[in-house]
């Protein structure tokens, strides 16, 4: 991506109040196993996911997003528009519907199993997901 294109994208995202564009590498996770158990992830997926730190590529154009999550065993691509219901698939192929919205510069995702809040703090993407009484925290650095 050229500098000019990057600057245009950054200007476009300001109107949505947030800028999630970039490639993000997970470096820290807290309560991953408990979270995966609560949402019913298969044990094999939970075991594999514990060993892997995914890379997330986010392309944002105002309220339209494409998120690509890369691991050594799979790549998942999800496209959505803030405020509109979308279908997401998990690593093991299960599908669920959710709606993402922007609130105070944060991206919030809600569905029947959990609530996710993603926010930018400096050069970090912090995601806090609450499912029942379990809170999972993931921290990523922009690479």
PDB file of C-alpha atoms in Angstrom:
ATOM      1  CA  UNK A   1       0.000   0.000   0.000  1.00  0.00           C
ATOM      2  CA  UNK A   2       1.384   3.401  -0.925  1.00  0.00           C
ATOM      3  CA  UNK A   3       1.749   6.248   1.557  1.00  0.00           C
ATOM      4  CA  UNK A   4      -0.900   8.201  -0.333  1.00  0.00           C
ATOM      5  CA  UNK A   5      -3.372   5.298  -0.120  1.00  0.00           C
ATOM      6  CA  UNK A   6      -2.629   4.829   3.590  1.00  0.00           C
ATOM      7  CA  UNK A   7      -3.259   8.538   4.235  1.00  0.00           C
ATOM      8  CA  UNK A   8      -6.551   8.437   2.320  1.00  0.00           C
ATOM      9  CA  UNK A   9      -7.670   5.398   4.335  1.00  0.00           C
ATOM     10  CA  UNK A  10      -6.684   7.050   7.612  1.00  0.00           C
ATOM     11  CA  UNK A  11      -8.680  10.197   6.694  1.00  0.00           C
ATOM     12  CA  UNK A  12     -11.705   8.072   5.778  1.00  0.00           C
ATOM     13  CA  UNK A  13     -11.571   6.173   9.069  1.00  0.00           C
ATOM     14  CA  UNK A  14     -11.503   9.355  11.140  1.00  0.00           C
ATOM     15  CA  UNK A  15     -15.117   9.974  10.204  1.00  0.00           C
ATOM     16  CA  UNK A  16     -16.010   6.730  11.969  1.00  0.00           C
ATOM     17  CA  UNK A  17     -14.104   7.939  15.050  1.00  0.00           C
ATOM     18  CA  UNK A  18     -11.516   5.153  15.032  1.00  0.00           C
ATOM     19  CA  UNK A  19      -8.641   3.764  12.978  1.00  0.00           C
ATOM     20  CA  UNK A  20      -8.145   0.007  13.176  1.00  0.00           C
ATOM     21  CA  UNK A  21      -6.271  -0.276   9.846  1.00  0.00           C
ATOM     22  CA  UNK A  22      -3.136  -2.367  10.013  1.00  0.00           C
ATOM     23  CA  UNK A  23      -1.552  -5.707  10.747  1.00  0.00           C
ATOM     24  CA  UNK A  24      -1.726  -6.757  14.388  1.00  0.00           C
ATOM     25  CA  UNK A  25       0.288  -9.562  16.032  1.00  0.00           C
ATOM     26  CA  UNK A  26      -1.013 -11.002  19.309  1.00  0.00           C
ATOM     27  CA  UNK A  27       1.654 -10.974  22.029  1.00  0.00           C
ATOM     28  CA  UNK A  28      -0.397 -11.434  25.230  1.00  0.00           C
ATOM     29  CA  UNK A  29      -3.530 -13.373  26.186  1.00  0.00           C
ATOM     30  CA  UNK A  30      -5.231 -13.850  29.529  1.00  0.00           C
ATOM     31  CA  UNK A  31      -7.948 -16.459  30.322  1.00  0.00           C
ATOM     32  CA  UNK A  32      -7.978 -17.939  26.806  1.00  0.00           C
ATOM     33  CA  UNK A  33      -8.671 -21.525  27.922  1.00  0.00           C
ATOM     34  CA  UNK A  34     -11.537 -20.550  30.230  1.00  0.00           C
ATOM     35  CA  UNK A  35     -13.061 -18.373  27.516  1.00  0.00           C
ATOM     36  CA  UNK A  36     -12.891 -21.132  24.886  1.00  0.00           C
ATOM     37  CA  UNK A  37     -14.483 -23.562  27.323  1.00  0.00           C
ATOM     38  CA  UNK A  38     -17.350 -21.176  28.129  1.00  0.00           C
ATOM     39  CA  UNK A  39     -18.197 -20.581  24.452  1.00  0.00           C
ATOM     40  CA  UNK A  40     -18.102 -24.320  23.703  1.00  0.00           C
ATOM     41  CA  UNK A  41     -15.017 -24.512  21.486  1.00  0.00           C
ATOM     42  CA  UNK A  42     -13.962 -28.114  20.789  1.00  0.00           C
ATOM     43  CA  UNK A  43     -11.069 -29.296  22.975  1.00  0.00           C
ATOM     44  CA  UNK A  44      -8.806 -29.829  19.946  1.00  0.00           C
ATOM     45  CA  UNK A  45      -9.315 -26.225  18.819  1.00  0.00           C
ATOM     46  CA  UNK A  46      -8.714 -24.953  22.360  1.00  0.00           C
ATOM     47  CA  UNK A  47      -5.483 -26.936  22.651  1.00  0.00           C
ATOM     48  CA  UNK A  48      -4.231 -25.779  19.247  1.00  0.00           C
ATOM     49  CA  UNK A  49      -5.229 -22.150  19.832  1.00  0.00           C
ATOM     50  CA  UNK A  50      -3.322 -22.070  23.128  1.00  0.00           C
ATOM     51  CA  UNK A  51      -0.060 -22.589  21.214  1.00  0.00           C
ATOM     52  CA  UNK A  52      -0.749 -20.087  18.427  1.00  0.00           C
ATOM     53  CA  UNK A  53      -0.590 -16.296  18.451  1.00  0.00           C
ATOM     54  CA  UNK A  54      -2.704 -15.155  15.493  1.00  0.00           C
ATOM     55  CA  UNK A  55      -2.043 -12.229  13.182  1.00  0.00           C
ATOM     56  CA  UNK A  56      -5.024 -10.007  12.397  1.00  0.00           C
ATOM     57  CA  UNK A  57      -5.070  -7.790   9.305  1.00  0.00           C
ATOM     58  CA  UNK A  58      -7.745  -5.106   9.461  1.00  0.00           C
ATOM     59  CA  UNK A  59      -8.735  -3.053   6.440  1.00  0.00           C
ATOM     60  CA  UNK A  60     -11.137  -0.265   7.306  1.00  0.00           C
ATOM     61  CA  UNK A  61     -12.859   2.155   4.969  1.00  0.00           C
ATOM     62  CA  UNK A  62     -15.135   4.349   7.091  1.00  0.00           C
ATOM     63  CA  UNK A  63     -17.719   1.854   8.458  1.00  0.00           C
ATOM     64  CA  UNK A  64     -16.759  -1.072   6.185  1.00  0.00           C
ATOM     65  CA  UNK A  65     -14.251  -3.597   7.533  1.00  0.00           C
ATOM     66  CA  UNK A  66     -12.434  -6.661   6.282  1.00  0.00           C
ATOM     67  CA  UNK A  67     -10.667  -8.627   9.030  1.00  0.00           C
ATOM     68  CA  UNK A  68      -8.319 -11.446   8.083  1.00  0.00           C
ATOM     69  CA  UNK A  69      -7.174 -13.691  10.931  1.00  0.00           C
ATOM     70  CA  UNK A  70      -4.120 -15.775  10.074  1.00  0.00           C
ATOM     71  CA  UNK A  71      -2.739 -18.789  11.920  1.00  0.00           C
ATOM     72  CA  UNK A  72      -0.388 -21.516  10.661  1.00  0.00           C
ATOM     73  CA  UNK A  73      -3.385 -23.841  10.190  1.00  0.00           C
ATOM     74  CA  UNK A  74      -6.031 -21.542   8.731  1.00  0.00           C
ATOM     75  CA  UNK A  75      -6.972 -18.110   7.487  1.00  0.00           C
ATOM     76  CA  UNK A  76     -10.431 -16.646   8.112  1.00  0.00           C
ATOM     77  CA  UNK A  77     -11.751 -13.545   6.379  1.00  0.00           C
ATOM     78  CA  UNK A  78     -14.757 -11.635   7.703  1.00  0.00           C
ATOM     79  CA  UNK A  79     -16.252  -8.556   6.085  1.00  0.00           C
ATOM     80  CA  UNK A  80     -18.844  -6.412   7.791  1.00  0.00           C
ATOM     81  CA  UNK A  81     -20.379  -2.968   8.034  1.00  0.00           C
ATOM     82  CA  UNK A  82     -20.754  -1.316  11.415  1.00  0.00           C
ATOM     83  CA  UNK A  83     -24.364  -1.435  12.589  1.00  0.00           C
ATOM     84  CA  UNK A  84     -25.437  -4.282  10.286  1.00  0.00           C
ATOM     85  CA  UNK A  85     -25.857  -7.906  11.315  1.00  0.00           C
ATOM     86  CA  UNK A  86     -23.280 -10.262   9.812  1.00  0.00           C
ATOM     87  CA  UNK A  87     -22.383 -13.946   9.977  1.00  0.00           C
ATOM     88  CA  UNK A  88     -19.001 -14.981  11.390  1.00  0.00           C
ATOM     89  CA  UNK A  89     -17.462 -18.455  11.288  1.00  0.00           C
ATOM     90  CA  UNK A  90     -15.142 -19.881  13.930  1.00  0.00           C
ATOM     91  CA  UNK A  91     -11.899 -21.810  13.365  1.00  0.00           C
ATOM     92  CA  UNK A  92     -13.833 -25.087  13.555  1.00  0.00           C
ATOM     93  CA  UNK A  93     -16.514 -23.928  11.098  1.00  0.00           C
ATOM     94  CA  UNK A  94     -19.344 -23.038  13.488  1.00  0.00           C
ATOM     95  CA  UNK A  95     -21.290 -19.978  12.374  1.00  0.00           C
ATOM     96  CA  UNK A  96     -23.038 -17.292  14.370  1.00  0.00           C
ATOM     97  CA  UNK A  97     -24.618 -13.924  13.757  1.00  0.00           C
ATOM     98  CA  UNK A  98     -23.507 -10.717  15.406  1.00  0.00           C
ATOM     99  CA  UNK A  99     -23.556  -6.967  14.993  1.00  0.00           C
ATOM    100  CA  UNK A 100     -20.529  -4.707  15.355  1.00  0.00           C
ATOM    101  CA  UNK A 101     -20.857  -1.071  16.313  1.00  0.00           C
ATOM    102  CA  UNK A 102     -18.632   1.886  17.145  1.00  0.00           C
ATOM    103  CA  UNK A 103     -18.934   3.532  20.524  1.00  0.00           C
ATOM    104  CA  UNK A 104     -16.493   6.169  21.819  1.00  0.00           C
ATOM    105  CA  UNK A 105     -13.774   5.034  19.378  1.00  0.00           C
ATOM    106  CA  UNK A 106     -14.176   1.353  20.347  1.00  0.00           C
ATOM    107  CA  UNK A 107     -15.503  -1.490  18.213  1.00  0.00           C
ATOM    108  CA  UNK A 108     -18.110  -3.502  20.091  1.00  0.00           C
ATOM    109  CA  UNK A 109     -19.364  -6.899  18.971  1.00  0.00           C
ATOM    110  CA  UNK A 110     -22.333  -8.579  20.620  1.00  0.00           C
ATOM    111  CA  UNK A 111     -23.915 -11.956  20.115  1.00  0.00           C
ATOM    112  CA  UNK A 112     -25.692 -14.543  22.249  1.00  0.00           C
ATOM    113  CA  UNK A 113     -22.444 -15.985  23.656  1.00  0.00           C
ATOM    114  CA  UNK A 114     -20.223 -12.984  24.352  1.00  0.00           C
ATOM    115  CA  UNK A 115     -19.508  -9.259  24.119  1.00  0.00           C
ATOM    116  CA  UNK A 116     -16.211  -8.067  22.619  1.00  0.00           C
ATOM    117  CA  UNK A 117     -14.723  -4.590  22.987  1.00  0.00           C
ATOM    118  CA  UNK A 118     -11.733  -3.698  20.791  1.00  0.00           C
ATOM    119  CA  UNK A 119      -9.854  -0.447  21.188  1.00  0.00           C
ATOM    120  CA  UNK A 120      -6.620   1.146  20.068  1.00  0.00           C
ATOM    121  CA  UNK A 121      -4.272   2.315  22.815  1.00  0.00           C
ATOM    122  CA  UNK A 122      -1.149   3.821  21.242  1.00  0.00           C
ATOM    123  CA  UNK A 123       0.269   1.118  18.954  1.00  0.00           C
ATOM    124  CA  UNK A 124      -1.704  -1.658  20.648  1.00  0.00           C
ATOM    125  CA  UNK A 125      -5.022  -3.270  19.844  1.00  0.00           C
ATOM    126  CA  UNK A 126      -6.662  -4.384  23.087  1.00  0.00           C
ATOM    127  CA  UNK A 127      -9.593  -6.805  22.908  1.00  0.00           C
ATOM    128  CA  UNK A 128     -11.638  -7.631  25.988  1.00  0.00           C
ATOM    129  CA  UNK A 129     -14.231 -10.387  25.537  1.00  0.00           C
ATOM    130  CA  UNK A 130     -16.723 -11.278  28.248  1.00  0.00           C
ATOM    131  CA  UNK A 131     -18.656 -14.556  28.141  1.00  0.00           C
ATOM    132  CA  UNK A 132     -20.676 -15.218  31.264  1.00  0.00           C
ATOM    133  CA  UNK A 133     -18.353 -14.692  34.218  1.00  0.00           C
ATOM    134  CA  UNK A 134     -15.164 -15.144  32.144  1.00  0.00           C
ATOM    135  CA  UNK A 135     -13.199 -12.224  30.706  1.00  0.00           C
ATOM    136  CA  UNK A 136     -10.576 -12.916  28.031  1.00  0.00           C
ATOM    137  CA  UNK A 137      -8.021 -10.208  27.234  1.00  0.00           C
ATOM    138  CA  UNK A 138      -5.899 -10.161  24.094  1.00  0.00           C
ATOM    139  CA  UNK A 139      -3.199  -7.577  23.336  1.00  0.00           C
ATOM    140  CA  UNK A 140      -1.674  -7.087  19.894  1.00  0.00           C
ATOM    141  CA  UNK A 141       1.084  -4.835  18.542  1.00  0.00           C
ATOM    142  CA  UNK A 142       0.904  -3.134  15.165  1.00  0.00           C
ATOM    143  CA  UNK A 143       3.545  -4.706  12.898  1.00  0.00           C
TER     144      UNK A 143
END
